[in-house]
Amino acid sequence: MTETTEPHTLAEPHTLAEPHTLAEPHTLAEHHTQSFPQAARGALADTQLRRNLGHATHTIRAKRAAAVAEMGDWEELREAGRAIKERTLRHLDQYLVALELSVTRAGGTVHWARDGEECNRIVADLVAAHGVDQVVKAKSLTTEETRLNDALAARGIQALETDLAQLIIQLAEEEPSHILVPAIHKNRAEIRELFLRTLPEAPADLSDDPHALAEVARRHLRERFLSARVGISGANFAVAETGTIAVVESEGNARMCTTLPEVLITVMGIEKVIPTWQDLEVYLQVLPRSSTAERMNPYTSLWTGVRPGDGPQEFHLVLIDNGRTSVLADEIGRQALACIRCSACLNVCPVYERTGGHAYGSTYPGPIGAILTPMLVGVKNAPSLPYASSLCGACYEVCPVKINIPEVLVHLRGQVVSGQDSVKPEAVVMNLAARMFGSRLLYEFAQRLGRLAQRPFARGGLIRLRLPGPLSGWTDARDLPALPPESFREWWRGRDRE
Amino acid sequence: MSDAREAILDRIASALSEVPGDERAIDIPVARDYQRQGKLSRAKVLELFAERVSDYEASVHRVSRSKLSAAVADACQSLGLKSLALPLEVPSGWRPSNVQIIEDHAREPSALSARELDAIDGVLTGCAAGIASTGTLVLDGQGVCGRRLLTLVPDNHICVIQTTQVVETVPEALARVAGSVQDQMAPITLISGPSASSDIELSRVEGVHGPRNLIVLLVG
Amino acid sequence: MLDTPVPPARVALFITCLGDTMFPDAGRAVVELLERLGTSVDFPQGQTCCGQMHFNTGYVSEAIPLVRRFVEAFGDSELVVSPSASCVAMVRDYYSRVAEVSGDQGLVDAVAELAPRVLELSELIVDRIGVVDVGAYFPHRVTYHPTCHGLRMLHLGDRPLRLLRAVRGIDLVELPGADECCGFGGTFAIKNSDTSVAMTTDKVRAILDTRAEVCTATDSSCLMNIAGSLSRQRTGVRTMHLAEILASSE
């Protein structure tokens, strides 16, 4: 009997850097050592979170469906999106080298970082070399993954988040709970209160109208944009053929960060490269409809290197691995690297909708997080995440690049099991069950034994018993039917005789 | 630095050890069965463009070439603009007479700074293409499109687009500007409506950092 | 009518471990229904369990002998039917993976050959037998929950609904949020019981909102989850497998 394939560990599993220790309710510090079920329990009882998140996810779900229904060629776009990523990932080294060449030819400088620490060091060195102590930053999940802001702070450099939700999170000293709408767990009243407390630009009579709140943020940030000398951004895509970086956004803060400063540093995971300019036509169509459910997001910036007289005169691209090559090595798990961070999977997930992002204890929550995080940090460092799913498949259905998340979840569960202690109670039970199912005699005997064993507890068709251990999770909330007096096969055999 | 590069490339090669050595990237098929060409009539394309741009709370006006300057003047008036920045290349036939005009010279000392732009009420530019299916303007950072700064800092943007510049689909628009990207490394900006945010309870809020007002003049 | 499918003369029944042990009424209904429609039913007695629980929980090697057993029990059957969408999805979508892990090319081939012949009940009736009116009579208010495996893996579409709509006397009510998971997820209900219960609660609420007497589905496992909650809360609403409704007559 062959074992399931061991994941190729080529490098040490990369630990996502230690989370903030904070006083606010949604901290990771309390959760990062908790398993998902433990963290979920607390989150499920948070009525504000349940309400905000339930409303938000259901709203965006319907909008996304409408935006997609408009497209007669949606399935064809998804398939192309999947195939282009497959092609790219299977020849990733070739495309990264080509990207490096194009970016360099266009006047940019390419840096390589093996892990988050190296990435942070490169960025901090670049910033420090320009003698600035403040940078403006457009939202980048990759920099959250590496905890860049903390590393810069340790070097005396303040990184100002300029994305409205990121600003909110930064001011509240919290962790993001959603990859696209990080402050989704906050409602307008909470945001108003926060701005009044932390922003000098907030007028005393500030209302909680979203327009008013956005106006305050705009004024607060404009001055910082105009005086910033260094900007930091992430990247949605990088085109190997031309050296073009693509940033997709709504507010204009990324345009500010990537156009106004003299120096631009872009941090990008190595999996974001795509082969040709033409390939953008697929992703720029599927991303907006999947993420914000719009036909097109307000601003997409596509810049190539350095352009004299227009924008930053110094451009650095930092390519980061940080565990992605481990994911790449897993033939089934590799598809997770196709992710374009649209968050459509989060928005349809019945688990995420109820537990929120913090319960996943990582930069990437929801269905994509449940597969990406264990592969980035090593399955044994996140063994509960692959089980944080009922395998309903809603995520796969909406993924614009057709990542078969349920398939990868089950695959990772196999890795958790093959890496675990075989005397674990669950493993013993599973083993026994397998033996029982492995023999007709044993199976039929177990059926009869079950009917016998339940006798003291079975009344009115139900088993009146609190099941022991983890099985109590069932009986605490649901009735358990008693085994009927005759199994199907017994009935069948009786029928045959007639 | 090159240590990291070699290390990462090595890791990738090891990770992909099951990929046959003689497999080329293009051996992995990519079916492009999605729509790559427009199917609508010209009239329908322009109608769709106007409709979809206005869906974003940008206003769209169809004007004839001879009336363009007046239309720009009207737009300036409706927005309450006193000053208007524009790229040097913008033809005189576009320029309004009712506001102070400040030209931006891309590569000379008279290139406008961000702070100077912040003090100017609005900007007038052309564009490189328009996408009807998504209501998108495509700027290429050259000529009448102007430097990227111009369409970012001021609060009001008036954009002139020729009917011949409007295509139906995203693939067609990207193909149009591919050449300038490949040959001149032109910076491309796609604009679909004014700035917006959905971060507060997912309500779409207009105007966070980019221009809060966008007026599109469709000429031809 | 040239396109009328020829109803299969015989079909082998995969009752599933859960159906066999805990929900034999659904199995009996399948037999009665198919015989009424002119299809004879075989029951290969070597069958036990499809291995889904083991496979989905990560116990892949334990699932291998179960796959073998299934192939042995049903390899000679022209057509196999099961009243469980999730078990059919396991066979059609994941047996190839288990066989691959086993490293046994013979098993890989056997699975490839057998899997396409394994159908869920509504697929068999609508596609192969070619009817939607099965002559059923069930004068009750019913709501239908499309289970996740049936919905997203087998793409059953509206087959179960078409069958239900043709039932005489039925008052069929649409379930709000129908495509949302009921929270069962196999061992998920145990390993993440709090989240599971939260999901089941919302599913039950939707069912109660329809004022239906009966909630039906193509999976006894999901129905067991829903019924457990309906019963615990003393709602007076019951569950029935689709087969039981279709087998009902005057």
Short mmCIF file of N, CA and C in Angstrom, two decimals, chain A residues 1-5 36-37 40-41 44 50 58 61 332 350-351 354-355 387-394 397 404 406-407 410-411 413-414 417 420 424 426-427 430-431 433-434 437-440 443-444 447 462 464 470-471 473-479 481-484 486-489 491-493 495-496, chain C residues 13 15-17 19-24 27-28 31-32 35 41-43 45-49 53-62 64-66 69 94 97 101-103 148-149 151-152 180-181 183-185 187-200 202 221 224-225 228-229 231-232 234:
data_model
loop_
_atom_site.label_atom_id
_atom_site.label_comp_id
_atom_site.label_asym_id
_atom_site.label_seq_id
_atom_site.Cartn_x
_atom_site.Cartn_y
_atom_site.Cartn_z
N MET A 1 0.85 -1.19 0.00
CA MET A 1 0.00 0.00 0.00
C MET A 1 0.88 1.23 0.00
N THR A 2 0.74 2.04 -1.03
CA THR A 2 1.61 3.23 -1.13
C THR A 2 1.14 4.33 -0.22
N GLU A 3 2.07 5.03 0.36
CA GLU A 3 1.73 6.19 1.18
C GLU A 3 1.39 7.34 0.26
N THR A 4 0.67 8.30 0.79
CA THR A 4 0.45 9.51 0.00
C THR A 4 1.80 10.19 -0.17
N THR A 5 1.96 10.84 -1.30
CA THR A 5 3.24 11.47 -1.62
C THR A 5 3.64 12.49 -0.58
N PHE A 36 -7.92 26.23 14.62
CA PHE A 36 -9.05 26.90 14.01
C PHE A 36 -10.34 26.70 14.80
N PRO A 37 -10.66 25.45 15.21
CA PRO A 37 -11.92 25.28 15.95
C PRO A 37 -11.97 26.12 17.22
N ALA A 40 -12.43 29.71 16.17
CA ALA A 40 -13.76 29.89 15.59
C ALA A 40 -14.82 30.04 16.67
N ARG A 41 -14.65 29.29 17.72
CA ARG A 41 -15.66 29.32 18.79
C ARG A 41 -15.87 30.74 19.29
N LEU A 44 -17.52 32.97 16.54
CA LEU A 44 -18.93 32.67 16.28
C LEU A 44 -19.83 33.39 17.27
N ARG A 50 -20.51 38.77 13.26
CA ARG A 50 -21.43 37.92 12.49
C ARG A 50 -22.33 38.78 11.64
N HIS A 58 -22.94 38.40 1.95
CA HIS A 58 -24.14 38.12 1.16
C HIS A 58 -24.38 39.18 0.10
N ARG A 61 -21.80 38.73 -2.67
CA ARG A 61 -22.08 37.48 -3.38
C ARG A 61 -23.05 37.71 -4.53
N ILE A 332 -0.10 18.78 -6.56
CA ILE A 332 -1.52 19.07 -6.44
C ILE A 332 -1.73 20.44 -5.82
N PRO A 350 -19.23 29.50 3.54
CA PRO A 350 -20.12 29.50 4.70
C PRO A 350 -19.36 29.48 6.02
N VAL A 351 -18.13 29.01 5.98
CA VAL A 351 -17.32 28.99 7.20
C VAL A 351 -16.77 30.38 7.48
N ARG A 354 -19.01 33.06 8.86
CA ARG A 354 -19.41 32.96 10.26
C ARG A 354 -18.24 33.11 11.23
N THR A 355 -17.05 32.81 10.78
CA THR A 355 -15.92 32.88 11.72
C THR A 355 -15.04 34.09 11.49
N TYR A 387 -8.83 21.48 7.69
CA TYR A 387 -10.12 20.93 8.13
C TYR A 387 -11.17 22.02 8.37
N ALA A 388 -10.76 23.27 8.14
CA ALA A 388 -11.68 24.39 8.38
C ALA A 388 -12.61 24.57 7.20
N SER A 389 -13.25 23.46 6.79
CA SER A 389 -14.08 23.50 5.59
C SER A 389 -15.02 22.31 5.59
N SER A 390 -16.24 22.52 5.09
CA SER A 390 -17.17 21.41 4.96
C SER A 390 -17.09 20.80 3.56
N LEU A 391 -16.13 21.28 2.78
CA LEU A 391 -15.94 20.81 1.40
C LEU A 391 -17.16 21.06 0.53
N CYS A 392 -17.85 22.15 0.78
CA CYS A 392 -19.07 22.40 0.01
C CYS A 392 -18.79 22.76 -1.45
N GLY A 393 -17.58 23.26 -1.72
CA GLY A 393 -17.20 23.53 -3.10
C GLY A 393 -17.63 24.87 -3.66
N ALA A 394 -18.24 25.72 -2.84
CA ALA A 394 -18.68 27.01 -3.36
C ALA A 394 -17.49 27.84 -3.82
N GLU A 397 -16.30 26.92 -7.30
CA GLU A 397 -17.29 27.37 -8.28
C GLU A 397 -17.04 28.82 -8.68
N ASN A 404 -8.96 24.29 -7.64
CA ASN A 404 -9.83 23.28 -7.05
C ASN A 404 -9.51 23.19 -5.57
N PRO A 406 -11.30 22.43 -2.85
CA PRO A 406 -11.63 21.19 -2.12
C PRO A 406 -10.63 20.07 -2.37
N GLU A 407 -10.16 19.94 -3.57
CA GLU A 407 -9.20 18.90 -3.89
C GLU A 407 -7.90 19.10 -3.10
N VAL A 410 -8.42 18.32 0.71
CA VAL A 410 -8.38 16.89 1.01
C VAL A 410 -6.94 16.37 0.90
N HIS A 411 -6.24 16.85 -0.09
CA HIS A 411 -4.83 16.47 -0.28
C HIS A 411 -4.01 16.84 0.94
N ARG A 413 -5.18 17.35 3.97
CA ARG A 413 -5.62 16.52 5.10
C ARG A 413 -4.86 15.20 5.09
N GLY A 414 -4.63 14.69 3.88
CA GLY A 414 -3.83 13.46 3.77
C GLY A 414 -2.44 13.67 4.33
N VAL A 417 -2.59 13.77 8.17
CA VAL A 417 -2.76 12.42 8.73
C VAL A 417 -1.48 11.61 8.62
N GLN A 420 0.96 12.53 11.29
CA GLN A 420 0.54 12.56 12.70
C GLN A 420 0.85 11.24 13.41
N LYS A 424 -3.12 8.40 17.81
CA LYS A 424 -4.14 9.41 18.07
C LYS A 424 -5.51 8.72 18.03
N GLU A 426 -8.42 9.48 16.99
CA GLU A 426 -9.11 9.53 15.70
C GLU A 426 -8.53 8.50 14.75
N ALA A 427 -7.21 8.40 14.71
CA ALA A 427 -6.57 7.45 13.81
C ALA A 427 -6.94 6.02 14.16
N MET A 430 -10.49 5.47 12.96
CA MET A 430 -10.52 5.38 11.50
C MET A 430 -9.99 4.02 11.03
N ASN A 431 -8.99 3.57 11.71
CA ASN A 431 -8.40 2.28 11.37
C ASN A 431 -9.40 1.15 11.61
N ALA A 433 -12.63 1.44 11.77
CA ALA A 433 -13.74 1.57 10.81
C ALA A 433 -13.34 0.98 9.47
N ALA A 434 -12.11 1.22 9.06
CA ALA A 434 -11.64 0.70 7.78
C ALA A 434 -11.64 -0.83 7.79
N PHE A 437 -15.24 -1.98 7.49
CA PHE A 437 -15.76 -1.88 6.13
C PHE A 437 -15.02 -2.82 5.18
N GLY A 438 -13.89 -3.28 5.60
CA GLY A 438 -13.07 -4.12 4.72
C GLY A 438 -13.55 -5.56 4.65
N SER A 439 -14.48 -5.91 5.50
CA SER A 439 -14.95 -7.30 5.49
C SER A 439 -16.46 -7.33 5.65
N ARG A 440 -17.11 -8.04 4.76
CA ARG A 440 -18.56 -8.10 4.81
C ARG A 440 -19.04 -8.66 6.13
N TYR A 443 -18.52 -6.14 8.94
CA TYR A 443 -19.44 -5.03 8.74
C TYR A 443 -20.84 -5.40 9.22
N GLU A 444 -21.33 -6.56 8.77
CA GLU A 444 -22.66 -6.97 9.17
C GLU A 444 -22.72 -7.26 10.67
N GLN A 447 -23.02 -3.99 12.44
CA GLN A 447 -24.38 -3.46 12.38
C GLN A 447 -25.24 -4.05 13.48
N LEU A 462 -34.77 7.62 18.72
CA LEU A 462 -33.57 8.43 18.92
C LEU A 462 -32.66 7.79 19.95
N ARG A 464 -30.82 8.45 23.14
CA ARG A 464 -30.83 9.46 24.20
C ARG A 464 -29.54 9.37 24.99
N PRO A 470 -15.07 14.10 21.39
CA PRO A 470 -15.39 15.03 20.30
C PRO A 470 -16.75 14.76 19.67
N LEU A 471 -17.26 13.52 19.80
CA LEU A 471 -18.55 13.20 19.22
C LEU A 471 -19.68 13.96 19.90
N GLY A 473 -19.87 16.91 20.05
CA GLY A 473 -20.16 18.04 19.17
C GLY A 473 -21.45 17.82 18.41
N TRP A 474 -21.77 16.56 18.13
CA TRP A 474 -23.03 16.27 17.43
C TRP A 474 -24.20 16.36 18.38
N THR A 475 -24.16 15.51 19.42
CA THR A 475 -25.33 15.37 20.29
C THR A 475 -25.61 16.61 21.13
N ASP A 476 -24.62 17.48 21.30
CA ASP A 476 -24.89 18.71 22.05
C ASP A 476 -25.91 19.58 21.33
N ALA A 477 -26.00 19.46 20.03
CA ALA A 477 -26.87 20.35 19.27
C ALA A 477 -27.90 19.64 18.44
N ARG A 478 -27.76 18.32 18.28
CA ARG A 478 -28.69 17.63 17.40
C ARG A 478 -29.10 16.29 18.02
N ASP A 479 -30.27 15.83 17.64
CA ASP A 479 -30.67 14.47 18.01
C ASP A 479 -29.94 13.49 17.11
N PRO A 481 -30.34 9.73 15.39
CA PRO A 481 -31.33 8.67 15.18
C PRO A 481 -30.79 7.32 15.64
N ALA A 482 -31.69 6.50 16.14
CA ALA A 482 -31.31 5.14 16.52
C ALA A 482 -31.21 4.28 15.27
N LEU A 483 -30.41 3.23 15.34
CA LEU A 483 -30.34 2.30 14.22
C LEU A 483 -31.69 1.57 14.12
N PRO A 484 -32.26 1.53 12.93
CA PRO A 484 -33.55 0.83 12.78
C PRO A 484 -33.38 -0.67 13.07
N GLU A 486 -34.07 -3.23 11.43
CA GLU A 486 -33.66 -4.07 10.31
C GLU A 486 -32.85 -3.23 9.35
N SER A 487 -31.68 -3.70 8.95
CA SER A 487 -30.88 -2.95 7.98
C SER A 487 -31.45 -3.19 6.59
N PHE A 488 -31.00 -2.40 5.63
CA PHE A 488 -31.48 -2.59 4.27
C PHE A 488 -31.19 -4.00 3.77
N ARG A 489 -29.95 -4.44 4.01
CA ARG A 489 -29.58 -5.74 3.43
C ARG A 489 -30.34 -6.88 4.08
N TRP A 491 -33.44 -6.62 5.08
CA TRP A 491 -34.74 -6.56 4.41
C TRP A 491 -34.65 -7.20 3.03
N TRP A 492 -33.58 -6.89 2.34
CA TRP A 492 -33.39 -7.42 1.00
C TRP A 492 -33.33 -8.95 1.02
N ARG A 493 -32.58 -9.49 1.95
CA ARG A 493 -32.44 -10.93 2.03
C ARG A 493 -33.79 -11.57 2.38
N ARG A 495 -36.66 -10.40 1.60
CA ARG A 495 -37.47 -10.22 0.40
C ARG A 495 -37.14 -11.28 -0.65
N ASP A 496 -35.88 -11.56 -0.77
CA ASP A 496 -35.38 -12.57 -1.71
C ASP A 496 -36.01 -13.92 -1.42
N LEU C 13 -27.73 -1.74 -7.18
CA LEU C 13 -27.94 -0.71 -6.18
C LEU C 13 -26.76 -0.63 -5.22
N ILE C 15 -26.21 0.91 -1.86
CA ILE C 15 -27.08 1.48 -0.83
C ILE C 15 -26.35 2.44 0.09
N THR C 16 -25.03 2.34 0.20
CA THR C 16 -24.13 3.12 1.06
C THR C 16 -24.21 2.62 2.50
N CYS C 17 -23.14 2.76 3.22
CA CYS C 17 -23.08 2.25 4.59
C CYS C 17 -24.12 2.94 5.46
N GLY C 19 -26.94 4.45 4.42
CA GLY C 19 -28.27 4.08 3.98
C GLY C 19 -28.65 2.69 4.46
N ASP C 20 -27.69 1.79 4.39
CA ASP C 20 -27.90 0.40 4.78
C ASP C 20 -28.23 0.31 6.26
N THR C 21 -27.42 1.00 7.05
CA THR C 21 -27.49 0.84 8.50
C THR C 21 -28.53 1.73 9.16
N MET C 22 -28.69 2.94 8.66
CA MET C 22 -29.54 3.89 9.36
C MET C 22 -30.77 4.36 8.60
N PHE C 23 -30.76 4.27 7.30
CA PHE C 23 -31.91 4.77 6.55
C PHE C 23 -32.39 3.75 5.51
N PRO C 24 -32.72 2.55 5.97
CA PRO C 24 -33.16 1.52 5.03
C PRO C 24 -34.46 1.88 4.31
N GLY C 27 -33.70 3.22 1.00
CA GLY C 27 -33.28 2.15 0.10
C GLY C 27 -34.46 1.36 -0.41
N ARG C 28 -35.39 1.03 0.50
CA ARG C 28 -36.60 0.29 0.09
C ARG C 28 -37.37 1.10 -0.94
N VAL C 31 -35.89 0.83 -4.37
CA VAL C 31 -36.21 -0.45 -5.01
C VAL C 31 -37.64 -0.45 -5.53
N GLU C 32 -38.56 -0.03 -4.68
CA GLU C 32 -39.97 -0.01 -5.10
C GLU C 32 -40.17 0.89 -6.30
N GLU C 35 -38.57 -0.53 -9.57
CA GLU C 35 -39.36 -1.67 -10.08
C GLU C 35 -40.65 -1.17 -10.71
N VAL C 41 -33.75 -4.49 -9.95
CA VAL C 41 -32.64 -4.06 -9.09
C VAL C 41 -31.87 -5.26 -8.57
N ASP C 42 -30.55 -5.18 -8.70
CA ASP C 42 -29.66 -6.17 -8.08
C ASP C 42 -29.03 -5.54 -6.85
N PHE C 43 -28.68 -6.40 -5.90
CA PHE C 43 -28.00 -5.87 -4.71
C PHE C 43 -26.77 -6.74 -4.43
N GLN C 45 -24.06 -8.15 -2.51
CA GLN C 45 -23.96 -8.09 -1.06
C GLN C 45 -22.55 -7.88 -0.52
N GLY C 46 -21.57 -7.92 -1.41
CA GLY C 46 -20.20 -7.67 -0.95
C GLY C 46 -19.94 -6.20 -0.64
N GLN C 47 -20.89 -5.32 -0.99
CA GLN C 47 -20.67 -3.88 -0.82
C GLN C 47 -20.71 -3.49 0.66
N THR C 48 -19.90 -2.49 0.99
CA THR C 48 -19.97 -1.94 2.35
C THR C 48 -20.01 -0.42 2.29
N CYS C 49 -18.82 0.20 2.07
CA CYS C 49 -18.72 1.66 2.15
C CYS C 49 -17.85 2.18 1.02
N MET C 53 -15.69 8.90 3.77
CA MET C 53 -15.35 9.46 5.08
C MET C 53 -13.84 9.41 5.32
N HIS C 54 -13.25 8.28 5.00
CA HIS C 54 -11.81 8.14 5.21
C HIS C 54 -11.04 9.09 4.31
N PHE C 55 -11.38 9.08 3.04
CA PHE C 55 -10.65 9.89 2.08
C PHE C 55 -10.75 11.38 2.43
N ASN C 56 -11.96 11.85 2.71
CA ASN C 56 -12.15 13.27 3.00
C ASN C 56 -11.50 13.72 4.29
N THR C 57 -11.27 12.79 5.20
CA THR C 57 -10.65 13.16 6.47
C THR C 57 -9.13 13.06 6.40
N GLY C 58 -8.63 12.54 5.27
CA GLY C 58 -7.18 12.47 5.09
C GLY C 58 -6.60 11.08 5.24
N TYR C 59 -7.46 10.10 5.46
CA TYR C 59 -6.99 8.72 5.63
C TYR C 59 -7.06 8.01 4.28
N VAL C 60 -6.17 8.42 3.41
CA VAL C 60 -6.22 7.96 2.02
C VAL C 60 -5.90 6.48 1.89
N SER C 61 -4.88 6.02 2.58
CA SER C 61 -4.50 4.60 2.41
C SER C 61 -5.59 3.68 2.93
N GLU C 62 -6.32 4.13 3.94
CA GLU C 62 -7.44 3.32 4.45
C GLU C 62 -8.56 3.22 3.43
N ILE C 64 -8.15 2.90 0.21
CA ILE C 64 -7.79 2.05 -0.94
C ILE C 64 -8.51 0.69 -0.94
N PRO C 65 -8.48 -0.06 0.15
CA PRO C 65 -9.20 -1.34 0.12
C PRO C 65 -10.71 -1.17 -0.08
N LEU C 66 -11.24 -0.04 0.34
CA LEU C 66 -12.67 0.20 0.17
C LEU C 66 -12.99 0.43 -1.30
N ARG C 69 -12.94 -2.94 -2.92
CA ARG C 69 -14.15 -3.70 -2.60
C ARG C 69 -15.30 -3.24 -3.48
N TYR C 94 -13.33 11.22 -7.32
CA TYR C 94 -12.14 11.00 -6.50
C TYR C 94 -11.59 9.58 -6.49
N ARG C 97 -8.23 9.32 -8.00
CA ARG C 97 -7.13 9.81 -7.16
C ARG C 97 -6.66 8.72 -6.19
N VAL C 101 -3.03 6.82 -5.99
CA VAL C 101 -2.21 6.71 -4.78
C VAL C 101 -1.84 5.25 -4.49
N SER C 102 -2.73 4.35 -4.86
CA SER C 102 -2.46 2.93 -4.58
C SER C 102 -1.30 2.41 -5.43
N GLY C 103 -1.04 3.10 -6.55
CA GLY C 103 0.04 2.67 -7.42
C GLY C 103 -0.28 1.42 -8.22
N CYS C 148 -24.53 19.85 -1.45
CA CYS C 148 -23.35 20.41 -2.11
C CYS C 148 -22.75 19.48 -3.15
N HIS C 149 -22.63 18.19 -2.82
CA HIS C 149 -22.04 17.27 -3.80
C HIS C 149 -22.91 17.13 -5.03
N LEU C 151 -25.05 19.34 -6.11
CA LEU C 151 -25.11 20.63 -6.79
C LEU C 151 -23.84 20.93 -7.56
N ARG C 152 -22.71 20.82 -6.87
CA ARG C 152 -21.46 21.32 -7.44
C ARG C 152 -20.54 20.26 -8.02
N GLU C 180 -26.76 27.11 -0.06
CA GLU C 180 -25.81 27.20 1.06
C GLU C 180 -25.71 25.86 1.76
N CYS C 181 -24.50 25.52 2.12
CA CYS C 181 -24.20 24.24 2.76
C CYS C 181 -24.94 24.09 4.08
N GLY C 183 -23.99 22.38 6.60
CA GLY C 183 -23.07 22.32 7.73
C GLY C 183 -22.60 20.93 8.09
N PHE C 184 -23.05 19.90 7.37
CA PHE C 184 -22.64 18.55 7.73
C PHE C 184 -21.16 18.34 7.41
N GLY C 185 -20.84 18.24 6.14
CA GLY C 185 -19.42 18.10 5.75
C GLY C 185 -18.75 16.88 6.34
N THR C 187 -16.95 14.57 8.63
CA THR C 187 -16.29 14.74 9.92
C THR C 187 -16.17 16.21 10.31
N PHE C 188 -16.48 17.10 9.42
CA PHE C 188 -16.50 18.54 9.73
C PHE C 188 -17.48 18.80 10.87
N ALA C 189 -18.59 18.08 10.89
CA ALA C 189 -19.59 18.28 11.93
C ALA C 189 -19.04 17.92 13.31
N ILE C 190 -18.01 17.11 13.34
CA ILE C 190 -17.39 16.73 14.61
C ILE C 190 -16.17 17.61 14.90
N LYS C 191 -15.33 17.76 13.88
CA LYS C 191 -14.08 18.48 14.10
C LYS C 191 -14.26 19.99 14.20
N ASN C 192 -15.30 20.50 13.61
CA ASN C 192 -15.59 21.93 13.69
C ASN C 192 -17.06 22.08 14.06
N SER C 193 -17.43 21.46 15.15
CA SER C 193 -18.85 21.35 15.47
C SER C 193 -19.51 22.70 15.69
N ASP C 194 -18.80 23.66 16.27
CA ASP C 194 -19.44 24.96 16.51
C ASP C 194 -19.84 25.63 15.20
N THR C 195 -18.92 25.65 14.26
CA THR C 195 -19.22 26.28 12.97
C THR C 195 -20.31 25.49 12.25
N SER C 196 -20.21 24.17 12.35
CA SER C 196 -21.20 23.31 11.72
C SER C 196 -22.60 23.60 12.25
N VAL C 197 -22.70 23.72 13.57
CA VAL C 197 -24.01 24.00 14.16
C VAL C 197 -24.53 25.35 13.71
N ALA C 198 -23.64 26.33 13.62
CA ALA C 198 -24.06 27.66 13.15
C ALA C 198 -24.65 27.57 11.76
N MET C 199 -24.04 26.76 10.91
CA MET C 199 -24.53 26.61 9.55
C MET C 199 -25.85 25.86 9.53
N THR C 200 -25.95 24.80 10.33
CA THR C 200 -27.18 24.02 10.37
C THR C 200 -28.34 24.87 10.87
N ASP C 202 -28.82 28.03 10.48
CA ASP C 202 -29.33 28.89 9.41
C ASP C 202 -30.10 28.09 8.37
N SER C 221 -27.12 11.63 4.37
CA SER C 221 -26.17 12.17 5.36
C SER C 221 -26.54 13.61 5.71
N MET C 224 -29.70 13.67 7.64
CA MET C 224 -29.50 13.27 9.04
C MET C 224 -29.08 14.47 9.88
N ASN C 225 -28.23 15.30 9.32
CA ASN C 225 -27.78 16.51 9.99
C ASN C 225 -28.95 17.48 10.20
N GLY C 228 -31.54 16.03 12.58
CA GLY C 228 -31.07 16.06 13.97
C GLY C 228 -31.39 17.39 14.63
N SER C 229 -31.23 18.44 13.87
CA SER C 229 -31.50 19.77 14.41
C SER C 229 -33.00 20.06 14.45
N SER C 231 -35.31 17.97 14.83
CA SER C 231 -35.87 17.16 15.90
C SER C 231 -35.50 17.73 17.27
N ARG C 232 -34.25 18.08 17.45
CA ARG C 232 -33.80 18.64 18.73
C ARG C 232 -34.59 19.89 19.09
N ARG C 234 -37.55 20.44 18.27
CA ARG C 234 -38.98 20.11 18.35
C ARG C 234 -39.79 20.94 17.37
#
